[in-house]
Amino acid sequence: MIIPKEKQTELYRLTNPPTIAWPTVAVLLYVMGGVIAVDIAALTGVIPLWLGMILNVATMYPFFHVMHDSFHRAASSNVKINDWIGRLVLIAVGFHVNLGAARYSHMMHHRFVNGPNDPDHYFHGKWWTLPFRWMTMDYHYTWYNLTREDPRGRKVMIKTLPWSITMFGIYAVLIYMGYGWELLLLWYMPLRLALGLISFAVLWLPHIDGDEHGELAHIGAGTHVATTGDTLTAATTMRLGFEKILAPLLQWHNYHLIHHLWPTTPSYNHAKVWALLEPELRERDLRIQHDFDLIPVLHHGRASAVPAE
């Protein structure tokens, strides 16, 4: 895709991290402050534990934005600051692996998107398995890292051992001290539910299409061409309609294609990149989910490098 010269400067500004991505920092503070406030309120009896569980789903859900943007060095142009932003949000939600291990799995998704080695195939399957798949995102990625024939995967898992041992040690101490029920309701269950919502919104929804029978399927698995080696702009979807509602709910990944094309873009800039380059992108094949539709419509562009089937 050729970017007009008059748009290149603005595209560069939008798709590269600022010194500090303050909206991302604001989300980090919301997650950290929210989890602490809810836990204190529940542990002191101000609110019941079941309400604390529900509220912690809401406080934990946006952690993905912070973690994900730090994966791509989009939280800060300073690598150390960027990575600490990511680490802090993982601490806030009690994640059992460190930033490096989580980043590796996600980068394999970008490398192999929709292909046979894409780790995110896991999030697709029979409808009755989907909630379990979505809520076990972190366990799946750990298994993926350990079982791949790639020494880098095992290397990042070795490096995460001190982090993981510390986290599991904290869980064990809390259980030993008699806080097992509180740990279950205020941490484990909210995190599982938040991961389920995140997997649905970001890992499943933008990567589905209809197969030859009109059934939901992972793009590239019995659907029209759309792998990295085929039609890149049709490798994932754009969701157009109700953007003011869906953008915050989907953590700006209703414009998921923008992320795959320019991964270093701070997620909150996705809409601006789309607005800037919509005419050029519409020259290419696009999978567009309209409003609240699940199955996207494949719009054929005039300038596609490889015509879609």
Tab-separated table of C-alpha atoms in Angstrom:
chain	number	residue	atom	x	y	z
A	1	MET	CA	0.000	0.000	0.000
A	2	ILE	CA	1.391	3.370	-1.028
A	3	ILE	CA	1.028	6.091	1.601
A	4	PRO	CA	0.569	9.573	0.087
A	5	LYS	CA	3.498	11.832	0.895
A	6	GLU	CA	1.289	14.410	2.593
A	7	LYS	CA	0.086	11.758	5.079
A	8	GLN	CA	3.412	10.167	5.951
A	9	THR	CA	4.420	12.582	8.711
A	10	GLU	CA	1.097	12.247	10.521
A	11	LEU	CA	1.129	8.467	10.083
A	12	TYR	CA	4.583	8.321	11.626
A	13	ARG	CA	3.419	10.394	14.583
A	14	LEU	CA	0.358	8.229	15.187
A	15	THR	CA	2.057	4.862	14.790
A	16	ASN	CA	5.103	5.474	16.964
A	17	PRO	CA	5.103	5.606	20.764
A	18	PRO	CA	5.347	8.960	22.529
A	19	THR	CA	7.807	9.564	25.346
A	20	ILE	CA	5.054	8.490	27.736
A	21	ALA	CA	1.658	7.226	26.561
A	22	TRP	CA	-0.331	9.030	29.241
A	23	PRO	CA	-3.689	7.425	28.363
A	24	THR	CA	-2.028	4.044	28.904
A	25	VAL	CA	-0.576	5.221	32.212
A	26	ALA	CA	-4.069	6.386	33.205
A	27	VAL	CA	-5.415	2.891	32.497
A	28	LEU	CA	-2.557	1.408	34.539
A	29	LEU	CA	-3.464	3.629	37.502
A	30	TYR	CA	-7.132	2.683	37.123
A	31	VAL	CA	-6.295	-1.028	37.254
A	32	MET	CA	-3.872	-0.732	40.167
A	33	GLY	CA	-6.021	1.677	42.164
A	34	GLY	CA	-9.207	-0.205	41.395
A	35	VAL	CA	-7.891	-3.604	42.466
A	36	ILE	CA	-6.440	-2.179	45.690
A	37	ALA	CA	-9.629	-0.268	46.542
A	38	VAL	CA	-11.918	-3.215	45.830
A	39	ASP	CA	-9.738	-5.643	47.792
A	40	ILE	CA	-9.579	-3.339	50.812
A	41	ALA	CA	-13.334	-2.756	50.712
A	42	ALA	CA	-14.034	-6.490	50.510
A	43	LEU	CA	-11.492	-7.546	53.128
A	44	THR	CA	-12.738	-4.956	55.639
A	45	GLY	CA	-16.369	-5.928	55.133
A	46	VAL	CA	-17.464	-2.706	53.434
A	47	ILE	CA	-18.712	-4.793	50.503
A	48	PRO	CA	-19.378	-8.558	50.305
A	49	LEU	CA	-16.819	-10.792	48.637
A	50	TRP	CA	-19.153	-11.659	45.760
A	51	LEU	CA	-19.503	-7.960	44.910
A	52	GLY	CA	-15.744	-7.559	45.156
A	53	MET	CA	-15.379	-10.361	42.627
A	54	ILE	CA	-17.684	-8.610	40.153
A	55	LEU	CA	-16.024	-5.231	40.651
A	56	ASN	CA	-12.565	-6.717	40.187
A	57	VAL	CA	-13.594	-8.061	36.788
A	58	ALA	CA	-14.263	-4.444	35.803
A	59	THR	CA	-10.996	-3.226	37.312
A	60	MET	CA	-8.893	-6.020	35.788
A	61	TYR	CA	-10.406	-6.106	32.295
A	62	PRO	CA	-8.480	-3.067	30.925
A	63	PHE	CA	-5.142	-4.517	32.060
A	64	PHE	CA	-4.838	-6.068	28.609
A	65	HIS	CA	-4.466	-2.649	26.989
A	66	VAL	CA	-1.509	-1.793	29.212
A	67	MET	CA	0.129	-5.207	28.897
A	68	HIS	CA	-0.449	-5.418	25.163
A	69	ASP	CA	0.839	-1.943	24.338
A	70	SER	CA	3.935	-2.635	26.421
A	71	PHE	CA	4.455	-5.842	24.392
A	72	HIS	CA	4.826	-3.655	21.309
A	73	ARG	CA	6.856	-0.899	23.000
A	74	ALA	CA	3.894	1.430	22.481
A	75	ALA	CA	3.598	2.546	26.113
A	76	SER	CA	6.783	4.613	25.986
A	77	SER	CA	9.627	5.297	23.585
A	78	ASN	CA	11.907	4.617	26.549
A	79	VAL	CA	12.206	0.823	26.622
A	80	LYS	CA	12.829	0.628	30.375
A	81	ILE	CA	9.825	2.806	31.198
A	82	ASN	CA	7.713	0.883	28.682
A	83	ASP	CA	8.574	-2.457	30.246
A	84	TRP	CA	8.013	-1.240	33.796
A	85	ILE	CA	4.554	-0.054	32.805
A	86	GLY	CA	3.887	-3.589	31.587
A	87	ARG	CA	5.368	-5.225	34.673
A	88	LEU	CA	3.354	-3.073	37.058
A	89	VAL	CA	0.051	-4.021	35.477
A	90	LEU	CA	0.986	-7.718	35.602
A	91	ILE	CA	1.768	-7.357	39.304
A	92	ALA	CA	-1.569	-5.609	39.836
A	93	VAL	CA	-3.515	-8.579	38.461
A	94	GLY	CA	-1.207	-11.267	39.868
A	95	PHE	CA	-0.122	-12.684	36.498
A	96	HIS	CA	1.918	-15.880	36.874
A	97	VAL	CA	4.457	-15.194	34.099
A	98	ASN	CA	6.583	-12.142	33.435
A	99	LEU	CA	6.341	-9.634	30.611
A	100	GLY	CA	8.947	-11.358	28.455
A	101	ALA	CA	7.177	-14.719	28.456
A	102	ALA	CA	3.806	-13.151	27.719
A	103	ARG	CA	5.329	-10.980	24.981
A	104	TYR	CA	6.920	-13.964	23.221
A	105	SER	CA	3.589	-15.776	22.838
A	106	HIS	CA	1.915	-12.682	21.434
A	107	MET	CA	4.721	-12.025	18.967
A	108	MET	CA	4.319	-15.563	17.660
A	109	HIS	CA	0.703	-14.677	16.913
A	110	HIS	CA	1.859	-11.710	14.851
A	111	ARG	CA	4.498	-13.763	13.103
A	112	PHE	CA	2.185	-16.637	12.176
A	113	VAL	CA	-1.197	-14.878	12.127
A	114	ASN	CA	-3.878	-17.292	10.876
A	115	GLY	CA	-1.230	-19.820	9.848
A	116	PRO	CA	-0.704	-23.348	11.226
A	117	ASN	CA	1.685	-22.144	13.952
A	118	ASP	CA	-0.490	-19.277	15.168
A	119	PRO	CA	-0.968	-19.850	18.924
A	120	ASP	CA	-4.321	-18.094	18.761
A	121	HIS	CA	-5.947	-21.019	16.946
A	122	TYR	CA	-6.562	-22.205	20.496
A	123	PHE	CA	-9.251	-19.568	21.013
A	124	HIS	CA	-11.427	-21.045	18.252
A	125	GLY	CA	-13.321	-24.310	18.338
A	126	LYS	CA	-16.667	-25.847	19.222
A	127	TRP	CA	-18.943	-23.236	20.749
A	128	TRP	CA	-19.258	-25.090	24.045
A	129	THR	CA	-15.463	-25.098	24.518
A	130	LEU	CA	-14.996	-21.381	23.918
A	131	PRO	CA	-15.528	-20.043	27.468
A	132	PHE	CA	-12.959	-22.509	28.815
A	133	ARG	CA	-10.507	-21.658	26.038
A	134	TRP	CA	-10.918	-17.934	26.583
A	135	MET	CA	-10.515	-18.087	30.351
A	136	THR	CA	-7.312	-20.155	30.129
A	137	MET	CA	-5.391	-17.808	27.857
A	138	ASP	CA	-2.359	-17.597	30.143
A	139	TYR	CA	-2.156	-21.353	30.682
A	140	HIS	CA	-2.351	-21.971	26.941
A	141	TYR	CA	0.423	-19.514	26.150
A	142	THR	CA	2.630	-21.083	28.831
A	143	TRP	CA	2.106	-24.527	27.281
A	144	TYR	CA	2.723	-23.097	23.799
A	145	ASN	CA	6.043	-21.562	24.885
A	146	LEU	CA	7.195	-24.786	26.535
A	147	THR	CA	6.251	-27.175	23.732
A	148	ARG	CA	7.351	-25.239	20.652
A	149	GLU	CA	10.470	-26.424	18.883
A	150	ASP	CA	11.949	-22.990	19.365
A	151	PRO	CA	14.702	-22.450	21.939
A	152	ARG	CA	13.523	-18.868	22.452
A	153	GLY	CA	10.247	-20.107	23.904
A	154	ARG	CA	12.009	-22.239	26.499
A	155	LYS	CA	14.481	-19.429	27.180
A	156	VAL	CA	11.756	-16.936	28.096
A	157	MET	CA	10.112	-19.535	30.324
A	158	ILE	CA	13.391	-20.120	32.174
A	159	LYS	CA	13.749	-16.372	32.651
A	160	THR	CA	10.228	-16.129	34.063
A	161	LEU	CA	10.910	-18.737	36.770
A	162	PRO	CA	11.861	-16.235	39.528
A	163	TRP	CA	8.716	-14.226	38.779
A	164	SER	CA	6.498	-17.312	38.675
A	165	ILE	CA	7.984	-18.804	41.856
A	166	THR	CA	7.440	-15.496	43.654
A	167	MET	CA	3.832	-15.255	42.508
A	168	PHE	CA	2.977	-18.847	43.404
A	169	GLY	CA	4.758	-18.377	46.708
A	170	ILE	CA	2.526	-15.401	47.511
A	171	TYR	CA	-0.569	-17.442	46.631
A	172	ALA	CA	0.632	-20.317	48.855
A	173	VAL	CA	1.320	-18.028	51.819
A	174	LEU	CA	-2.113	-16.412	51.535
A	175	ILE	CA	-3.796	-19.815	51.431
A	176	TYR	CA	-1.721	-21.004	54.415
A	177	MET	CA	-2.781	-17.897	56.348
A	178	GLY	CA	-6.422	-18.767	55.765
A	179	TYR	CA	-7.187	-16.389	52.913
A	180	GLY	CA	-7.866	-19.060	50.292
A	181	TRP	CA	-11.532	-18.144	49.862
A	182	GLU	CA	-10.681	-14.456	49.539
A	183	LEU	CA	-7.926	-15.286	47.042
A	184	LEU	CA	-10.372	-17.315	44.974
A	185	LEU	CA	-13.094	-14.665	44.893
A	186	LEU	CA	-11.022	-11.485	44.730
A	187	TRP	CA	-8.220	-12.632	42.436
A	188	TYR	CA	-8.552	-16.013	40.715
A	189	MET	CA	-12.159	-15.824	39.559
A	190	PRO	CA	-12.055	-12.132	38.519
A	191	LEU	CA	-8.863	-12.734	36.543
A	192	ARG	CA	-10.366	-15.809	34.820
A	193	LEU	CA	-13.495	-13.845	33.892
A	194	ALA	CA	-11.466	-10.833	32.738
A	195	LEU	CA	-9.262	-13.077	30.579
A	196	GLY	CA	-12.402	-14.625	29.118
A	197	LEU	CA	-13.740	-11.205	28.137
A	198	ILE	CA	-10.359	-10.126	26.761
A	199	SER	CA	-9.997	-13.285	24.677
A	200	PHE	CA	-13.497	-12.816	23.294
A	201	ALA	CA	-13.037	-9.125	22.483
A	202	VAL	CA	-9.484	-9.073	21.155
A	203	LEU	CA	-8.292	-12.596	20.316
A	204	TRP	CA	-11.465	-14.198	18.947
A	205	LEU	CA	-13.849	-11.541	17.657
A	206	PRO	CA	-11.442	-9.797	15.217
A	207	HIS	CA	-10.215	-13.122	13.819
A	208	ILE	CA	-13.444	-14.886	12.865
A	209	ASP	CA	-15.113	-15.399	9.508
A	210	GLY	CA	-17.754	-17.673	8.046
A	211	ASP	CA	-16.677	-20.976	6.507
A	212	GLU	CA	-18.186	-22.499	3.376
A	213	HIS	CA	-21.231	-23.528	5.410
A	214	GLY	CA	-21.710	-20.107	6.972
A	215	GLU	CA	-20.435	-21.329	10.339
A	216	LEU	CA	-18.026	-19.299	12.459
A	217	ALA	CA	-14.381	-20.225	11.914
A	218	HIS	CA	-10.915	-18.809	12.430
A	219	ILE	CA	-9.854	-16.752	9.421
A	220	GLY	CA	-7.697	-18.992	7.267
A	221	ALA	CA	-9.214	-22.221	8.633
A	222	GLY	CA	-11.627	-23.157	5.890
A	223	THR	CA	-12.388	-19.521	5.070
A	224	HIS	CA	-11.317	-17.214	2.279
A	225	VAL	CA	-7.622	-16.388	1.956
A	226	ALA	CA	-6.255	-14.035	4.553
A	227	THR	CA	-2.902	-15.034	5.926
A	228	THR	CA	0.180	-12.878	6.157
A	229	GLY	CA	1.413	-14.353	2.911
A	230	ASP	CA	-1.841	-13.768	1.073
A	231	THR	CA	-3.929	-10.637	1.524
A	232	LEU	CA	-2.526	-8.874	4.547
A	233	THR	CA	-5.307	-6.336	4.877
A	234	ALA	CA	-7.877	-9.145	5.054
A	235	ALA	CA	-5.971	-11.101	7.700
A	236	THR	CA	-8.115	-9.627	10.451
A	237	THR	CA	-11.204	-7.485	10.685
A	238	MET	CA	-12.361	-3.926	11.090
A	239	ARG	CA	-15.566	-3.355	13.060
A	240	LEU	CA	-17.361	-0.260	11.815
A	241	GLY	CA	-20.370	1.222	13.550
A	242	PHE	CA	-21.125	2.257	17.132
A	243	GLU	CA	-17.459	3.194	17.493
A	244	LYS	CA	-18.008	5.525	20.449
A	245	ILE	CA	-19.427	2.603	22.424
A	246	LEU	CA	-17.370	-0.262	21.055
A	247	ALA	CA	-13.939	1.398	21.010
A	248	PRO	CA	-13.613	1.590	24.818
A	249	LEU	CA	-15.423	-1.724	25.355
A	250	LEU	CA	-13.109	-3.520	22.914
A	251	GLN	CA	-10.037	-1.590	24.082
A	252	TRP	CA	-9.736	0.070	20.633
A	253	HIS	CA	-9.462	-3.303	18.899
A	254	ASN	CA	-12.588	-2.785	16.872
A	255	TYR	CA	-9.872	-1.388	14.568
A	256	HIS	CA	-7.832	-4.567	14.962
A	257	LEU	CA	-6.503	-4.474	11.401
A	258	ILE	CA	-4.723	-1.207	12.183
A	259	HIS	CA	-2.872	-2.962	14.992
A	260	HIS	CA	-1.682	-5.751	12.712
A	261	LEU	CA	-0.519	-3.329	10.037
A	262	TRP	CA	1.235	-0.916	12.438
A	263	PRO	CA	1.801	-2.846	15.707
A	264	THR	CA	3.710	-0.053	17.474
A	265	THR	CA	0.670	2.212	17.313
A	266	PRO	CA	-0.688	3.074	20.772
A	267	SER	CA	-4.089	1.396	20.750
A	268	TYR	CA	-5.921	4.648	21.463
A	269	ASN	CA	-4.612	5.957	18.099
A	270	HIS	CA	-6.173	3.180	16.016
A	271	ALA	CA	-9.233	5.247	15.130
A	272	LYS	CA	-7.070	8.191	14.046
A	273	VAL	CA	-4.974	5.971	11.779
A	274	TRP	CA	-8.138	4.566	10.218
A	275	ALA	CA	-9.514	8.073	9.670
A	276	LEU	CA	-6.229	9.128	8.070
A	277	LEU	CA	-5.846	6.160	5.726
A	278	GLU	CA	-9.401	4.974	5.120
A	279	PRO	CA	-9.343	5.864	1.380
A	280	GLU	CA	-6.079	3.980	0.848
A	281	LEU	CA	-7.172	0.978	2.906
A	282	ARG	CA	-10.457	0.709	1.046
A	283	GLU	CA	-8.405	0.158	-2.097
A	284	ARG	CA	-7.401	-3.171	-0.565
A	285	ASP	CA	-9.400	-6.242	0.439
A	286	LEU	CA	-10.991	-5.665	3.843
A	287	ARG	CA	-13.008	-7.852	6.179
A	288	ILE	CA	-15.534	-5.534	7.785
A	289	GLN	CA	-17.826	-6.468	10.655
A	290	HIS	CA	-20.701	-4.022	10.583
A	291	ASP	CA	-22.150	-2.836	13.891
A	292	PHE	CA	-22.659	-5.940	16.075
A	293	ASP	CA	-22.342	-8.585	13.327
A	294	LEU	CA	-20.091	-11.572	13.964
A	295	ILE	CA	-19.359	-12.711	10.408
A	296	PRO	CA	-17.541	-10.008	8.433
A	297	VAL	CA	-18.252	-8.972	4.873
A	298	LEU	CA	-15.261	-9.328	2.548
A	299	HIS	CA	-14.976	-6.113	0.557
A	300	HIS	CA	-12.781	-6.496	-2.513
A	301	GLY	CA	-10.385	-3.640	-3.162
A	302	ARG	CA	-9.236	-2.483	-6.553
A	303	ALA	CA	-5.552	-2.488	-5.648
A	304	SER	CA	-5.231	-5.836	-3.837
A	305	ALA	CA	-1.879	-7.476	-4.250
A	306	VAL	CA	-3.585	-10.890	-4.354
A	307	PRO	CA	-7.259	-11.061	-5.285
A	308	ALA	CA	-9.375	-12.691	-2.580
A	309	GLU	CA	-11.300	-15.817	-3.520
